[in-house]
XYZ file of C-alpha atoms in Angstrom:
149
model
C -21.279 5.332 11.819
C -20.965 1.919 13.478
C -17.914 1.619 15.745
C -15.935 -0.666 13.525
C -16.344 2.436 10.750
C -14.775 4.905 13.767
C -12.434 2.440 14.280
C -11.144 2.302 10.491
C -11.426 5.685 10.140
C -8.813 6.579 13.087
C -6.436 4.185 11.702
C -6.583 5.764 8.155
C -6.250 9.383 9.641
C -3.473 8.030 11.998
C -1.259 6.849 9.361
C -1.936 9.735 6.871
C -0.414 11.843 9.772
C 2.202 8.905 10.680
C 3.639 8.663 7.079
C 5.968 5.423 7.734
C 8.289 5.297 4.922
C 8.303 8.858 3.799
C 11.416 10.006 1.898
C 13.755 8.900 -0.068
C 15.944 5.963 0.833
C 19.390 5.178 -0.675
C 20.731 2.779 -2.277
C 17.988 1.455 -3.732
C 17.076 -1.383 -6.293
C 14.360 0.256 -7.987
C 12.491 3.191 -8.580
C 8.795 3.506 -9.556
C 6.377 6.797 -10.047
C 2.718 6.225 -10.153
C -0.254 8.696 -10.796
C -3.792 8.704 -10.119
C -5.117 10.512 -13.450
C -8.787 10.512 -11.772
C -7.564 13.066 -8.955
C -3.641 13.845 -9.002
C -2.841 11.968 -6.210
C 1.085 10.401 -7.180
C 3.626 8.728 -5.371
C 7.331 7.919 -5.991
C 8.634 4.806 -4.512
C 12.374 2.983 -3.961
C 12.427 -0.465 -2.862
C 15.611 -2.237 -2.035
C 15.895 -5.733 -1.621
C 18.136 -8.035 0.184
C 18.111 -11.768 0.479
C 14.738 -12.179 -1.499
C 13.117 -9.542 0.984
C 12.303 -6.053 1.137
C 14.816 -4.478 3.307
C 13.280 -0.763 2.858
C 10.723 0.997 1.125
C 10.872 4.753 0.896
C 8.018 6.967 -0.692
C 7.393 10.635 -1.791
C 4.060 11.637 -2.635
C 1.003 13.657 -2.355
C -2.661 13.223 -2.151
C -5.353 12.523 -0.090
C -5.713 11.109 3.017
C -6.600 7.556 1.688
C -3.560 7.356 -0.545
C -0.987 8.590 1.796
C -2.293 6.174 4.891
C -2.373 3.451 1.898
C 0.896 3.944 1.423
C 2.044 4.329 4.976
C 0.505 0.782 6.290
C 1.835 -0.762 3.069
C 5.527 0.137 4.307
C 4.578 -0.729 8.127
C 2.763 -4.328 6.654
C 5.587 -5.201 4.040
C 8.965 -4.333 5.425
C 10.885 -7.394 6.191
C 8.547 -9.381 3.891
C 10.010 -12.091 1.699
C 9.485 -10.569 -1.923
C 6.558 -13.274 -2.234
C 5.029 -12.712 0.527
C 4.710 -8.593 0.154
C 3.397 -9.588 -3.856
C 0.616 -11.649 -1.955
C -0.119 -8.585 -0.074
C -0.801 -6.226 -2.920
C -2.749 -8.820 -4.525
C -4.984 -9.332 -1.413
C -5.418 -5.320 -0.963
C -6.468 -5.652 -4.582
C -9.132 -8.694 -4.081
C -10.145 -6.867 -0.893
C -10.888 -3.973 -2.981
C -12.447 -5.336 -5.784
C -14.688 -7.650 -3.862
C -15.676 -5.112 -1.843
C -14.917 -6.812 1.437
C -12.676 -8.834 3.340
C -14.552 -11.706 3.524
C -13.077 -13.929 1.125
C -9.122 -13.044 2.790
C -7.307 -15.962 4.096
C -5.978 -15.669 7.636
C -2.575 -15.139 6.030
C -3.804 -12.387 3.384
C -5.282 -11.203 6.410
C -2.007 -10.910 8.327
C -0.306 -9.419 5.662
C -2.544 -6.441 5.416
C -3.090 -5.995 9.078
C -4.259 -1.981 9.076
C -4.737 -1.812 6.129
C -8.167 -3.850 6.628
C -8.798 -0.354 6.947
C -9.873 -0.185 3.395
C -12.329 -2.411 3.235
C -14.987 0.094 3.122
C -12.906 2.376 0.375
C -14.227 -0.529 -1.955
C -17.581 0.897 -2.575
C -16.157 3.862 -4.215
C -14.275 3.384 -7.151
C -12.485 6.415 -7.770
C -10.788 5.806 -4.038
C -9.483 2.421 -4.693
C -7.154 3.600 -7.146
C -5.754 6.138 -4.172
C -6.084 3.076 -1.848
C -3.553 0.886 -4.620
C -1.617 3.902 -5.559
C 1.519 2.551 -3.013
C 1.078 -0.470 -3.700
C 0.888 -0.550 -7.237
C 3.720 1.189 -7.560
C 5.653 -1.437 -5.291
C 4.346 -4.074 -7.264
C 6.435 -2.348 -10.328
C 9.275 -1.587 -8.737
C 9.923 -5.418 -7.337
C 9.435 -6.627 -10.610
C 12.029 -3.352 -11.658
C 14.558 -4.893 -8.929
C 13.822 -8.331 -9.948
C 14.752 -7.551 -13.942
C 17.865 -5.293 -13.042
């Protein structure tokens, strides 16, 4: 395992332990539930939003590792985000993902995802990107929830 691997590794473990964001916050804007059907893995998320940011996320969920750290950075990357700017993020996680690297980020996609660069190597296997997205798909429905309601 090269030392950039280690490196990634520890920061996934970390944050599967940290769990930033876990429970449920109130009031909230919206409310979105997401599943992984490949492995079980599921994740209910409020969002609340306050001058076209996101003020708070708060999550319930269970799964692996991967998911829950996933999950965990998201809320420590996209707090305080203008609602924009935390969209851009899910969609560079996503193009990270699917690329299968993180060579093609922008500084600024970069700077949104900060840790969760993390997951660059999750990319390889596709049954783990859906855990990776899990969080972040299901913020991605809930801010367009909020932004309907």
């Amino acid at each position: 395992m090269s030392g950039l691997d280690s490196l990634y590794q520890d920061i996934i473990l970390d944050a599967s332990r940290r769990r930033t964001g876990e429970g449920e916050i109130a009031p909230f804007d919206a409310e979105h539930f997401e599943k992984n059907p490949s492995c079980g893995d599921e994740i209910r998320l409020r969002v609340r939003v306050e001058d076209d940011r996101v003020a708070e996320i708060g999550w319930v969920g269970d799964g692996c590792s991967i998911s829950m750290a996933s999950a965990s950075i998201m809320v420590e990357q996209l707090v305080g985000q203008p609602v924009a700017q935390a969209r851009a993020g899910v969609e560079a996680l996503r193009g990270m993902l699917r690329k299968r690297g993180s060579d093609h980020l922008t500084d600024d996609e970069a700077d949104l995802l900060g840790d969760a660069i993390a997951f660059e190597g999750v990319g390889k296997y596709v049954m783990r990107v859906k855990c990776a997205m899990l969080g972040w798909v299901a913020l991605e429905a809930a801010l367009r929830e909020a932004e309907a309601a």
